mmCIF file with all atom_site columns, C-alpha atoms in Angstrom:
data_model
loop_
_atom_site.group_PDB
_atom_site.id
_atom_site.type_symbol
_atom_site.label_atom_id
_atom_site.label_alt_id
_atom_site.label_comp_id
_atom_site.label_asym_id
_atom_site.label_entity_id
_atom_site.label_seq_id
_atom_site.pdbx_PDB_ins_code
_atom_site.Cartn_x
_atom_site.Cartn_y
_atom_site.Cartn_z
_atom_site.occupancy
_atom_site.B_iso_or_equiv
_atom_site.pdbx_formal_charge
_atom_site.auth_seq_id
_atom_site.auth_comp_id
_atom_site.auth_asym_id
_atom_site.auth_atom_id
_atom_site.pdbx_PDB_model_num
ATOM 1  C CA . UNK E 1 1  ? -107.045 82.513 -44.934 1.00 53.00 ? 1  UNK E CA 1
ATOM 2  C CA . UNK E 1 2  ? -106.598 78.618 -44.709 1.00 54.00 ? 2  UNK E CA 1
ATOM 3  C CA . UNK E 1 3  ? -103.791 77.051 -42.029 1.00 55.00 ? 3  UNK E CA 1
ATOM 4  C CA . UNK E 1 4  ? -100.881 76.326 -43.758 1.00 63.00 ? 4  UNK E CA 1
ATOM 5  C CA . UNK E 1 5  ? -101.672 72.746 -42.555 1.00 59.00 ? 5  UNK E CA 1
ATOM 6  C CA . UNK E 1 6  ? -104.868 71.617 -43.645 1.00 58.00 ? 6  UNK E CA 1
ATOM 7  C CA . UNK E 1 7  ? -107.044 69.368 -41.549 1.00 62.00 ? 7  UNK E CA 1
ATOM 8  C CA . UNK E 1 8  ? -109.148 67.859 -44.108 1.00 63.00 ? 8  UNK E CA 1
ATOM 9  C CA . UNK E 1 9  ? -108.000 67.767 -47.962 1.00 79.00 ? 9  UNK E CA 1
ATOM 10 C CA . UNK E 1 10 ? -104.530 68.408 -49.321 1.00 88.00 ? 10 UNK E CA 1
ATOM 11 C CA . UNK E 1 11 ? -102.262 71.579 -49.900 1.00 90.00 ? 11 UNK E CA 1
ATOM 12 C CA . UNK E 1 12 ? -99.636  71.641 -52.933 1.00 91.00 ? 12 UNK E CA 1
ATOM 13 C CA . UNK E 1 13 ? -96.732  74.623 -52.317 1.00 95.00 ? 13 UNK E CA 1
ATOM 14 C CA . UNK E 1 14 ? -94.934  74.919 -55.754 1.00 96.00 ? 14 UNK E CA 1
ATOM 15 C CA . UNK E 1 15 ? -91.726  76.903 -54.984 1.00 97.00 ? 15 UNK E CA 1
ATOM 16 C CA . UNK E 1 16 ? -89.450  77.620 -58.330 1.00 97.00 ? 16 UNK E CA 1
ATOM 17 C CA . UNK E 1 17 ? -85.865  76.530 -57.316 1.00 97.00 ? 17 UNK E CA 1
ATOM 18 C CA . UNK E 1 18 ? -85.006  76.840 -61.051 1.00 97.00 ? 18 UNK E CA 1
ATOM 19 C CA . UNK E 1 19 ? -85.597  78.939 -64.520 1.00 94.00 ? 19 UNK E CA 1
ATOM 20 C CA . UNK E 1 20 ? -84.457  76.842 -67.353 1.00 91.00 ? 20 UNK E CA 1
ATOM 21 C CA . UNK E 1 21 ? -85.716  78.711 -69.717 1.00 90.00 ? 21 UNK E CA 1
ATOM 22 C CA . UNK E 1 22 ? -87.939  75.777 -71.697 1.00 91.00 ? 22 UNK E CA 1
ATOM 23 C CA . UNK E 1 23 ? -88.287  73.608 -68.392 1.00 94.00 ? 23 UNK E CA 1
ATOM 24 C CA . UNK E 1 24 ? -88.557  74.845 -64.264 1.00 96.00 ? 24 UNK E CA 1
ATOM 25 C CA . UNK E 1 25 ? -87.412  72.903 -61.800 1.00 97.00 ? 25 UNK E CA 1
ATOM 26 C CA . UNK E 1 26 ? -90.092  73.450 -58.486 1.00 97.00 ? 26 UNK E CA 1
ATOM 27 C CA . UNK E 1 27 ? -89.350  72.258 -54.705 1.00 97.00 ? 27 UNK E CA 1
ATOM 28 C CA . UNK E 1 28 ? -93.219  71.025 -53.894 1.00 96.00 ? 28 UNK E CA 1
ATOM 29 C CA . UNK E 1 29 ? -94.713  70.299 -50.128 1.00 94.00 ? 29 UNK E CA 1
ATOM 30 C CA . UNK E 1 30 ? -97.693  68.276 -50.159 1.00 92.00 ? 30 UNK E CA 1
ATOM 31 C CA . UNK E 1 31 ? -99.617  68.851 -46.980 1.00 90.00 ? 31 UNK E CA 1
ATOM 32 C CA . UNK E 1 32 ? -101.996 66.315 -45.905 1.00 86.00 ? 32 UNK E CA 1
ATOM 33 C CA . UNK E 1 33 ? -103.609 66.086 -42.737 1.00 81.00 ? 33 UNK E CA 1
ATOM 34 C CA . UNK E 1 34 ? -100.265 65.965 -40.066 1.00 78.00 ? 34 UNK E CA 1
ATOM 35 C CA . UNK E 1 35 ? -98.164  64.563 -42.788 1.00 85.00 ? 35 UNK E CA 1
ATOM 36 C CA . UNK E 1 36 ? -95.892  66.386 -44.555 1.00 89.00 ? 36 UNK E CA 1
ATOM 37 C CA . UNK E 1 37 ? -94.213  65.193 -48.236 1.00 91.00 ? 37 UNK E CA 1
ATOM 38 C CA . UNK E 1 38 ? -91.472  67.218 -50.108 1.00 94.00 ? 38 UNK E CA 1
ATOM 39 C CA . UNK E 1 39 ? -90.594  66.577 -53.886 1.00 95.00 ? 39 UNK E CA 1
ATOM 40 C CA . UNK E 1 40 ? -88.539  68.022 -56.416 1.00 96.00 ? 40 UNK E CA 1
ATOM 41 C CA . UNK E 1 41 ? -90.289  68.042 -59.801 1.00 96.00 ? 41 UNK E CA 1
ATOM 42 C CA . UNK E 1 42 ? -88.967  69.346 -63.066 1.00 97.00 ? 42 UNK E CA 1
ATOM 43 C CA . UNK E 1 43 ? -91.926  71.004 -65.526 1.00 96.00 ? 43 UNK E CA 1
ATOM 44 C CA . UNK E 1 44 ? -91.656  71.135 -68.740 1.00 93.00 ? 44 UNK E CA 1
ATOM 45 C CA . UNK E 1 45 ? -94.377  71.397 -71.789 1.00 87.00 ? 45 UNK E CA 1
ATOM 46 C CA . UNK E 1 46 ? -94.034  67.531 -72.689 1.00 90.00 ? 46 UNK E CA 1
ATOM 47 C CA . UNK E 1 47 ? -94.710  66.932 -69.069 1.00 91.00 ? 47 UNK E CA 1
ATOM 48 C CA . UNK E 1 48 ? -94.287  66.440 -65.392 1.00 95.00 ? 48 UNK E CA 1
ATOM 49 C CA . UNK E 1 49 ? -91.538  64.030 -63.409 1.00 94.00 ? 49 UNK E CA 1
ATOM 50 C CA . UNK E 1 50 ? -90.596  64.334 -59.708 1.00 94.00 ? 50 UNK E CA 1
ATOM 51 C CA . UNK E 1 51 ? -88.420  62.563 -58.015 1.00 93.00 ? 51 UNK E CA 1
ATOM 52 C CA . UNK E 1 52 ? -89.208  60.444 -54.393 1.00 84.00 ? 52 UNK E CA 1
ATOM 53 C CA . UNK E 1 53 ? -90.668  62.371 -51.621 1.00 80.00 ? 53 UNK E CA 1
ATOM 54 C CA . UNK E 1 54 ? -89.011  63.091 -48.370 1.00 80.00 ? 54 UNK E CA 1
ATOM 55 C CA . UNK E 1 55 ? -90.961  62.841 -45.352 1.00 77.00 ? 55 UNK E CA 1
ATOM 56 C CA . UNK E 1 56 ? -94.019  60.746 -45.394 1.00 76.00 ? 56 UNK E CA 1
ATOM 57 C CA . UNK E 1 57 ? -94.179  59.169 -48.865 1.00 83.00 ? 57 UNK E CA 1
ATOM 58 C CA . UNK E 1 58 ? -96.878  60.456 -51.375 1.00 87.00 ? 58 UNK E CA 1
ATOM 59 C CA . UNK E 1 59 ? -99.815  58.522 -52.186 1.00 86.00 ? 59 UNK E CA 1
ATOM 60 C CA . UNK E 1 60 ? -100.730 57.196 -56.169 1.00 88.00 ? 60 UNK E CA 1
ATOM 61 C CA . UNK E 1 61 ? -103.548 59.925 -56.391 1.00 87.00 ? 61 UNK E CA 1
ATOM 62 C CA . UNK E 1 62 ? -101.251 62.971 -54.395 1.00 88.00 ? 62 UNK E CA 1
ATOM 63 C CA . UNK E 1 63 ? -98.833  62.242 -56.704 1.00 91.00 ? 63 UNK E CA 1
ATOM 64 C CA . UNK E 1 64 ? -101.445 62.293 -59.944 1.00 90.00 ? 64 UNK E CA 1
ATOM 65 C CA . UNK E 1 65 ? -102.717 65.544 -58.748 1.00 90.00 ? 65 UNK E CA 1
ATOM 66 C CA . UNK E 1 66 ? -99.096  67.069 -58.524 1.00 93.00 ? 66 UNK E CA 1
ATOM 67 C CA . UNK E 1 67 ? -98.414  66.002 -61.881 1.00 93.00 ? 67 UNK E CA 1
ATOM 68 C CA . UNK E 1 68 ? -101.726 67.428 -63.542 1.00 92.00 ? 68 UNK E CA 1
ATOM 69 C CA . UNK E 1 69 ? -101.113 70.971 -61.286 1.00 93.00 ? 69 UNK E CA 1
ATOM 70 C CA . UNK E 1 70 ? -97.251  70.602 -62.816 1.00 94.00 ? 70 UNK E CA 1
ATOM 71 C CA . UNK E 1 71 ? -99.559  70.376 -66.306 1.00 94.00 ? 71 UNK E CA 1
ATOM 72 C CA . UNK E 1 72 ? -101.127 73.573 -65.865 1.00 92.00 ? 72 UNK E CA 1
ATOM 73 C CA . UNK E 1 73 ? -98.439  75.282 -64.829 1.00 92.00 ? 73 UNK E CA 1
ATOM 74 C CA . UNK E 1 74 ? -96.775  74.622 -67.771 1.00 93.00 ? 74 UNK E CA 1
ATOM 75 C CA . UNK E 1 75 ? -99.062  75.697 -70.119 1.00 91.00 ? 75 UNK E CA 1
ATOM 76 C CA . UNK E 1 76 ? -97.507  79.281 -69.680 1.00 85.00 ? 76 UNK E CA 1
ATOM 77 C CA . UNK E 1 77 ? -96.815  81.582 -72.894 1.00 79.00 ? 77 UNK E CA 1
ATOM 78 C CA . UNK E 1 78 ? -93.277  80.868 -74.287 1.00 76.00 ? 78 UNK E CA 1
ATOM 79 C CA . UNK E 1 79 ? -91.963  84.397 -73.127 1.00 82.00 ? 79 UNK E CA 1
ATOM 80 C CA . UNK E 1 80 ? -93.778  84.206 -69.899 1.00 88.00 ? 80 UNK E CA 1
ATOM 81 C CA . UNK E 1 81 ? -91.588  83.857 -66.601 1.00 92.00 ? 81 UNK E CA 1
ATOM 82 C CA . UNK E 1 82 ? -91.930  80.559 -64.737 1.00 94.00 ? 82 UNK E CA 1
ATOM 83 C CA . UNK E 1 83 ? -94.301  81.656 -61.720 1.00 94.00 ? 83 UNK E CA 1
ATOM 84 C CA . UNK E 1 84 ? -92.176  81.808 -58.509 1.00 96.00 ? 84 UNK E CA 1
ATOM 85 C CA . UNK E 1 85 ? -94.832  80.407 -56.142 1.00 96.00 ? 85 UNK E CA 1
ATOM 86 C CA . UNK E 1 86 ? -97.828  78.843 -56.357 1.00 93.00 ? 86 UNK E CA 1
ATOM 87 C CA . UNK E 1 87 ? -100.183 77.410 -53.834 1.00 91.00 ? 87 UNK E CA 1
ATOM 88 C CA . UNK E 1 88 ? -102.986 75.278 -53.846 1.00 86.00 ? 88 UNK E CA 1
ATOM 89 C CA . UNK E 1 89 ? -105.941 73.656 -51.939 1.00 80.00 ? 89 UNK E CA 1
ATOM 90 C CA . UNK E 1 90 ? -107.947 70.492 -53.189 1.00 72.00 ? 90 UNK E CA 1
ATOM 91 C CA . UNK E 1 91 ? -111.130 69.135 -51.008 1.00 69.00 ? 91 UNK E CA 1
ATOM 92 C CA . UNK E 1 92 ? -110.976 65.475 -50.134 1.00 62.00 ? 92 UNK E CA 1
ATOM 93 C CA . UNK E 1 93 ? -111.585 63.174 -53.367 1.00 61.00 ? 93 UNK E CA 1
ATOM 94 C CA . UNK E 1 94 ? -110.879 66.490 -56.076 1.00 57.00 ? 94 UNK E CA 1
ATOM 95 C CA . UNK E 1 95 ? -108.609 65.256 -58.688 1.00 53.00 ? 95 UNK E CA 1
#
């Protein structure tokens, strides 16, 4: 089992805050290092948006890799539930 903090690479918590039916809206901790980021993002087929993180800002590429997880995600069948959790670890330099 990893630390919840990682010491080298990043780790993206998805946490669903919201079923809309068509869209989900996800509370999302990006772990990096000692830094800690929190976002709110809203997935939906057409795509990915979040909103500023609190905490230490995310980075151009964090916030690329967020958005492409948010992707996947969203490719769920239509009358498949929004997951409720999701976690995930990426190496240093992994988009």
């Amino acid at each position: 089992m990893h630390p919840v903090q990682p010491t080298h690479g990043v780790r993206y918590e998805f946490e669903l805050v919201r079923d809309e039916g068509d869209a989900a809206e996800y509370r999302v901790t990006v772990r990096v290092d000692a830094r800690v980021s929190t976002v709110t993002a809203k997935v939906r087929a057409e795509g990915v948006t979040h909103d500023a993180a609190e905490g230490d800002p995310l980075d151009a590429a964090h916030s690329a890799q967020l958005i492409a997880l948010g992707k996947t995600i969203a490719r769920r069948g239509v009358d498949e539930p929004w997951p409720r959790r999701i976690n995930r670890w990426r190496s240093p330099g992994v988009r």
